[in-house]
């Protein structure tokens, strides 16, 4: 089982948090802080596994993480998950994000956390891996987006226009924090099909 | 209409959406909280509006705020509103918010039941999908109960997208509503073979999660999973299945045997490291479950270790980490294979990655031995010095202590060394494990008597240098050691050489800066010290010195009296008064020392942590019985308990009497002492029967290196413990030399008999004698402590509820609750809360609903029918499991236990229990060989044997063989109910007052030139038997299989020791060339007898008799094959006749079957044909006829010599009847 999925940036700002076990909001924040503390002090080129934060229960659990540009993707899993399998899953997740957002960067995650949640929901459900095939995930996401668009229809148009204007007014949004090494393949790991 | 909508959206287009909120927060970095609280106010306003789009937008923003740590549970009702929006866009937002913040405590959650049900049956698959996803995060027991049936229906949805989600969510439903597991399980199982790989994967996922918690219920699925494993190409699925098998194998060793081959293939073939790693892991689990030291699977172990080495050597840190992780699993059962990679693991200690270093540390724990402990710890100490970061250093510290203290300090040969290691560790800066070190110091000083003198001197030093330890307030953790130091110095003050100095050190003003609890111990132990000094001075007649010391106490104690810590203050003022009184007496020249010292008389013994728990409930005491009757309401109830109580009393009084008796008490105490003395696990302080180290011959005479204790070992440039390493090396060297000398001497003295034994001595682990004799005092346990060590299982384990037998057919009562319409009279039905929502969304639903319900009911019926069929199938499968497991893959492919020639070790020993299992397995395999006909017999015999040998050990109880005999007779081809007398194939090998050996010889089916001799060693004496070695004089034809590299004169050590009255079994493998003749081999068992007086060398000669029957293997044969064999004509014939047979024909056949390894082919009246096969493939056919008082046996066999020998043996057996 996956106990939690966290995404935060190099400064520990949460970009997505998904807990498959109930924790109070305060505990959730504590867990995020603790996890960030554990993960951020590790060098690059060390292994991607970490034995337990204290808060997310027990010795059975492991933190499995990957660091992409400015973001940490952390999965907290128990012993029934394969460590390398989860690493691969993170890769699939990031690649899927890359596809759905077209060259994903931290800002996409900041402003569209709901979409990230939707993508994640197609991969992991209630802490169990639902789908690992990227094409399948993307197909479902596209279909849902289409459905959303058709529902918005005429009524959605002005809202979109306004939001475009709003974005234009704000030149400070830099799109250059690109995740350059997003396409890194896991060494020695043929992707799951 | 459209215009209105457009207008509405124009109205809200200047509302903040999620992006605006995020942007706003980013622009208000300084007053983020204030800004957010503003936003929340806005959101509250938005939520009050009627427009669902506005509400959805608000909820969306709330979800974001939730991530930032804001509690949004107050909006739960609004979230439900958004969830019930008709548009997917909004619904999704609602469900997302719900999944983030709903939980079992959310009270409005019950309002969602109907909404979710509606979404689940929505024609739009994404509505269903989003509902399932949301539900998976916040399902409650109520929701699970009410929706289980709907979800189960979805498991057969036409769209795989829904199916896989429905399958996956079932796991959550099971967790919350365990009653649903059995009704839903057949369908879940069906999904394992779903055409869609995603659905299949989901089903595997769910069953794996279920099976991980309660594996035994899922054993019957093993064949199905096995099929999936060999057919699937989806690595995710494969990994899950392989992990599942890892959980199943411990329950069913036969499964493991079956798995090894496909797993090995996968290991060789796969290119995916993740899969490879999981395969290795499961192979390890299989090997652990088979383990018990059989040399059978060493090839697989080698393969695993080799693959893991590749992983560890890989540059990818992840693989390195996992390799080490898996290695530690092998370590538990096959430490030898891992130990050979010590170099690699030590290398990993230097890795820059902390996770890897920690893993390597874990491995070290299992790799220590007496020989290398010092070396390894030295390495670790170097790492401690180098380590950056306190976490890792603390970890190192705990590991060092763990490694040294493991299994009761098993590997420590020199406790002085250990104490100095501990003292060195106190110099660590900023550790928070001071208390750990302190605990170790106390433990060692209390339990290892011999070390006290040294320990006290070291502790005195610590106290003297307390300022170094306590100087830095930051280093609070380490000052804990002063607690231990003070206590040890006080308690064992008689060993203190410079007591005065230590006392002064303890009275320094600086001490008052220490934490209160430490000061308290200081104060208390100062008095102990003072008392012993006083005694010393008084005895020496130095009255003035005695008075001086009293004066010193009186001067310094007030500083503690002023302490803020209550405990310190109280103790100090109490003691101050006491000493003032002493001073008065001293002035009057009254000797006081004796009385003062009496304050601390007696020794404190350590008490085992579980001692209290293990106090047995005395017989006759019923803890549940009332002591005083509770006031009862009715008379009828009153009567019953009264009688119980009455009886209770009687029983109690019966037991009382002997207990009061003083003599009886004394006698019991004596008996207990006796028992403790004989118990190897109870190690007493006084001359113990278990001075484990003392017994190596000759060690007593070795001069122990004397270390001048008053001078702390300090060699410039070298930490203290290193000195010990050096000393230890020297000592060992000396010891060895000494021993060699001894050996030579002994050789000269006693030639002949003892000659061989001495030459057999090898420098093994055991032989390293510790520097000083050490008594490890064990913790005290209550008398008659209960041996049971029931593991404290968590009663609240949520998975426990899922421990459900899935193979039982479904009962009617187990159907899932089906949602019905309200006019059906089910008042107590679980949906009583439904109306709430129904009222809300009222009319349009009702018709729809009725319609649907009807449909559903129809579906239900069909399902039920289906279910019945499924169940039947399932049951069949359950029965099939045994068959499936017993049909092992082609024997040529499975690595067979004994089939590998030249295997390293030939000796096998294990506990009787494991043995039985192993044997059964073996039998199972043999069974396959002979095409499972009527052949459980052998197994039965074996069991019988086990029981017999057990019976022998304990005084004979009732014979309980009656149960087994009928079965046996059936298997022998008869149906007579007449019970057979118990039989044992174990024959006496040799016996003397110390030991009794019985043996049995079994042919090895896989190897035509090997037999296995199982010898049961029974310790008949009251002494401890150890270092047993068995050796035989090989003949040309028959040889004992010895470990590689040992000569024919070397004996094979028996891999266990025997406490008094215990018996154990070891196996020895012999190779032979010809089997047509019986063989006799002479041999000797040498062993060391250890008792209170000391230890002596004993030996026992024996003759090992290999009868021809022992080369035969019971092999069933069909009558047609039997007839063909007889017709073939290439068999030699011979016959015998035995007179004076009185036993029944059935008994006679049973005897032949049992003792000569035959099986009955056919039996007609008093005539039977029997068959057996030798390990080298000779067929042996018998025709047994019974006359009045005689039996004639005609035999046919490929080899005439073998036949005549066999018949001779049979004659002997029968003539005894």
PDB file of C-alpha atoms in Angstrom, chain B residues 257-373:
ATOM      1  CA  UNK B 257       9.929 -26.397  -3.674  1.00  0.00           C
ATOM      2  CA  UNK B 258       7.664 -25.921  -6.604  1.00  0.00           C
ATOM      3  CA  UNK B 259       8.540 -22.285  -6.888  1.00  0.00           C
ATOM      4  CA  UNK B 260      12.281 -22.532  -6.875  1.00  0.00           C
ATOM      5  CA  UNK B 261      12.597 -23.637 -10.433  1.00  0.00           C
ATOM      6  CA  UNK B 262      10.427 -21.006 -12.175  1.00  0.00           C
ATOM      7  CA  UNK B 263      11.892 -18.335  -9.971  1.00  0.00           C
ATOM      8  CA  UNK B 264      15.407 -19.363 -10.787  1.00  0.00           C
ATOM      9  CA  UNK B 265      14.474 -19.238 -14.433  1.00  0.00           C
ATOM     10  CA  UNK B 266      13.101 -15.752 -14.006  1.00  0.00           C
ATOM     11  CA  UNK B 267      16.244 -14.667 -12.216  1.00  0.00           C
ATOM     12  CA  UNK B 268      18.286 -15.868 -15.131  1.00  0.00           C
ATOM     13  CA  UNK B 269      16.073 -14.466 -17.819  1.00  0.00           C
ATOM     14  CA  UNK B 270      14.626 -11.155 -16.701  1.00  0.00           C
ATOM     15  CA  UNK B 271      16.225  -7.892 -17.545  1.00  0.00           C
ATOM     16  CA  UNK B 272      14.092  -5.871 -15.152  1.00  0.00           C
ATOM     17  CA  UNK B 273      16.033  -5.316 -11.981  1.00  0.00           C
ATOM     18  CA  UNK B 274      12.892  -4.800  -9.956  1.00  0.00           C
ATOM     19  CA  UNK B 275      11.630  -8.215 -10.946  1.00  0.00           C
ATOM     20  CA  UNK B 276      14.994  -9.819 -10.426  1.00  0.00           C
ATOM     21  CA  UNK B 277      15.193  -8.345  -6.979  1.00  0.00           C
ATOM     22  CA  UNK B 278      11.762  -9.554  -5.962  1.00  0.00           C
ATOM     23  CA  UNK B 279      12.534 -13.022  -7.314  1.00  0.00           C
ATOM     24  CA  UNK B 280      15.675 -13.160  -5.235  1.00  0.00           C
ATOM     25  CA  UNK B 281      13.692 -12.014  -2.242  1.00  0.00           C
ATOM     26  CA  UNK B 282      11.118 -14.723  -2.650  1.00  0.00           C
ATOM     27  CA  UNK B 283      13.713 -17.386  -3.275  1.00  0.00           C
ATOM     28  CA  UNK B 284      15.224 -16.305   0.006  1.00  0.00           C
ATOM     29  CA  UNK B 285      11.844 -16.646   1.685  1.00  0.00           C
ATOM     30  CA  UNK B 286      11.502 -20.105   0.190  1.00  0.00           C
ATOM     31  CA  UNK B 287      14.915 -21.086   1.387  1.00  0.00           C
ATOM     32  CA  UNK B 288      14.131 -19.811   4.842  1.00  0.00           C
ATOM     33  CA  UNK B 289      10.969 -21.860   4.938  1.00  0.00           C
ATOM     34  CA  UNK B 290      12.812 -24.953   3.783  1.00  0.00           C
ATOM     35  CA  UNK B 291      15.980 -24.136   5.632  1.00  0.00           C
ATOM     36  CA  UNK B 292      16.757 -26.149   8.727  1.00  0.00           C
ATOM     37  CA  UNK B 293      20.190 -26.604   7.343  1.00  0.00           C
ATOM     38  CA  UNK B 294      19.599 -29.184   4.698  1.00  0.00           C
ATOM     39  CA  UNK B 295      22.453 -28.892   2.278  1.00  0.00           C
ATOM     40  CA  UNK B 296      19.989 -29.278  -0.522  1.00  0.00           C
ATOM     41  CA  UNK B 297      19.538 -25.797  -1.825  1.00  0.00           C
ATOM     42  CA  UNK B 298      22.993 -24.445  -1.616  1.00  0.00           C
ATOM     43  CA  UNK B 299      22.938 -23.889  -5.344  1.00  0.00           C
ATOM     44  CA  UNK B 300      19.989 -21.548  -5.013  1.00  0.00           C
ATOM     45  CA  UNK B 301      21.570 -19.747  -2.100  1.00  0.00           C
ATOM     46  CA  UNK B 302      24.718 -19.333  -4.072  1.00  0.00           C
ATOM     47  CA  UNK B 303      22.752 -17.952  -6.974  1.00  0.00           C
ATOM     48  CA  UNK B 304      20.994 -15.455  -4.722  1.00  0.00           C
ATOM     49  CA  UNK B 305      24.112 -14.340  -2.954  1.00  0.00           C
ATOM     50  CA  UNK B 306      25.915 -14.038  -6.230  1.00  0.00           C
ATOM     51  CA  UNK B 307      23.155 -11.932  -7.767  1.00  0.00           C
ATOM     52  CA  UNK B 308      23.005  -9.786  -4.690  1.00  0.00           C
ATOM     53  CA  UNK B 309      26.710  -9.244  -4.827  1.00  0.00           C
ATOM     54  CA  UNK B 310      26.269  -7.950  -8.343  1.00  0.00           C
ATOM     55  CA  UNK B 311      23.591  -5.593  -7.084  1.00  0.00           C
ATOM     56  CA  UNK B 312      25.773  -4.389  -4.234  1.00  0.00           C
ATOM     57  CA  UNK B 313      28.691  -3.814  -6.521  1.00  0.00           C
ATOM     58  CA  UNK B 314      26.548  -1.858  -8.937  1.00  0.00           C
ATOM     59  CA  UNK B 315      27.184   1.833  -9.203  1.00  0.00           C
ATOM     60  CA  UNK B 316      23.481   2.519  -8.824  1.00  0.00           C
ATOM     61  CA  UNK B 317      23.005   3.305  -5.173  1.00  0.00           C
ATOM     62  CA  UNK B 318      19.459   2.024  -5.216  1.00  0.00           C
ATOM     63  CA  UNK B 319      20.526  -1.422  -6.255  1.00  0.00           C
ATOM     64  CA  UNK B 320      23.300  -1.363  -3.728  1.00  0.00           C
ATOM     65  CA  UNK B 321      20.851  -0.534  -1.012  1.00  0.00           C
ATOM     66  CA  UNK B 322      18.402  -3.241  -2.000  1.00  0.00           C
ATOM     67  CA  UNK B 323      21.157  -5.781  -2.351  1.00  0.00           C
ATOM     68  CA  UNK B 324      22.219  -5.157   1.213  1.00  0.00           C
ATOM     69  CA  UNK B 325      18.625  -5.287   2.362  1.00  0.00           C
ATOM     70  CA  UNK B 326      18.076  -8.694   0.816  1.00  0.00           C
ATOM     71  CA  UNK B 327      21.425  -9.895   2.062  1.00  0.00           C
ATOM     72  CA  UNK B 328      20.324  -9.281   5.613  1.00  0.00           C
ATOM     73  CA  UNK B 329      17.425 -11.642   5.048  1.00  0.00           C
ATOM     74  CA  UNK B 330      19.732 -14.424   3.935  1.00  0.00           C
ATOM     75  CA  UNK B 331      21.938 -13.713   6.876  1.00  0.00           C
ATOM     76  CA  UNK B 332      19.357 -14.977   9.302  1.00  0.00           C
ATOM     77  CA  UNK B 333      19.350 -18.492   7.958  1.00  0.00           C
ATOM     78  CA  UNK B 334      22.509 -18.854   5.998  1.00  0.00           C
ATOM     79  CA  UNK B 335      25.039 -16.679   7.749  1.00  0.00           C
ATOM     80  CA  UNK B 336      27.925 -18.569   6.250  1.00  0.00           C
ATOM     81  CA  UNK B 337      27.092 -17.634   2.697  1.00  0.00           C
ATOM     82  CA  UNK B 338      26.928 -13.990   3.634  1.00  0.00           C
ATOM     83  CA  UNK B 339      29.986 -13.978   5.800  1.00  0.00           C
ATOM     84  CA  UNK B 340      32.139 -14.726   2.819  1.00  0.00           C
ATOM     85  CA  UNK B 341      31.274 -11.281   1.509  1.00  0.00           C
ATOM     86  CA  UNK B 342      32.478  -9.498   4.566  1.00  0.00           C
ATOM     87  CA  UNK B 343      34.916  -7.453   2.533  1.00  0.00           C
ATOM     88  CA  UNK B 344      32.126  -6.037   0.428  1.00  0.00           C
ATOM     89  CA  UNK B 345      30.008  -5.156   3.390  1.00  0.00           C
ATOM     90  CA  UNK B 346      32.800  -3.473   5.276  1.00  0.00           C
ATOM     91  CA  UNK B 347      33.440  -1.516   2.140  1.00  0.00           C
ATOM     92  CA  UNK B 348      29.857  -0.323   2.156  1.00  0.00           C
ATOM     93  CA  UNK B 349      30.443   1.122   5.608  1.00  0.00           C
ATOM     94  CA  UNK B 350      32.550   3.734   3.893  1.00  0.00           C
ATOM     95  CA  UNK B 351      29.852   4.632   1.409  1.00  0.00           C
ATOM     96  CA  UNK B 352      28.868   8.239   1.325  1.00  0.00           C
ATOM     97  CA  UNK B 353      25.221   7.300   1.441  1.00  0.00           C
ATOM     98  CA  UNK B 354      23.842   7.025   4.921  1.00  0.00           C
ATOM     99  CA  UNK B 355      21.045   4.608   4.022  1.00  0.00           C
ATOM    100  CA  UNK B 356      23.596   2.238   2.625  1.00  0.00           C
ATOM    101  CA  UNK B 357      25.855   2.569   5.622  1.00  0.00           C
ATOM    102  CA  UNK B 358      22.962   1.790   7.909  1.00  0.00           C
ATOM    103  CA  UNK B 359      22.078  -1.303   5.925  1.00  0.00           C
ATOM    104  CA  UNK B 360      25.660  -2.467   6.016  1.00  0.00           C
ATOM    105  CA  UNK B 361      25.636  -1.959   9.751  1.00  0.00           C
ATOM    106  CA  UNK B 362      22.611  -4.186  10.039  1.00  0.00           C
ATOM    107  CA  UNK B 363      24.465  -6.877   8.218  1.00  0.00           C
ATOM    108  CA  UNK B 364      27.470  -6.599  10.466  1.00  0.00           C
ATOM    109  CA  UNK B 365      25.241  -7.433  13.373  1.00  0.00           C
ATOM    110  CA  UNK B 366      24.790 -10.931  12.069  1.00  0.00           C
ATOM    111  CA  UNK B 367      28.332 -11.421  10.935  1.00  0.00           C
ATOM    112  CA  UNK B 368      30.155 -11.174  14.188  1.00  0.00           C
ATOM    113  CA  UNK B 369      31.704 -14.158  15.793  1.00  0.00           C
ATOM    114  CA  UNK B 370      33.924 -14.561  18.768  1.00  0.00           C
ATOM    115  CA  UNK B 371      36.861 -14.388  16.465  1.00  0.00           C
ATOM    116  CA  UNK B 372      36.147 -11.195  14.645  1.00  0.00           C
ATOM    117  CA  UNK B 373      34.112  -9.202  17.132  1.00  0.00           C
TER     118      UNK B 373
END
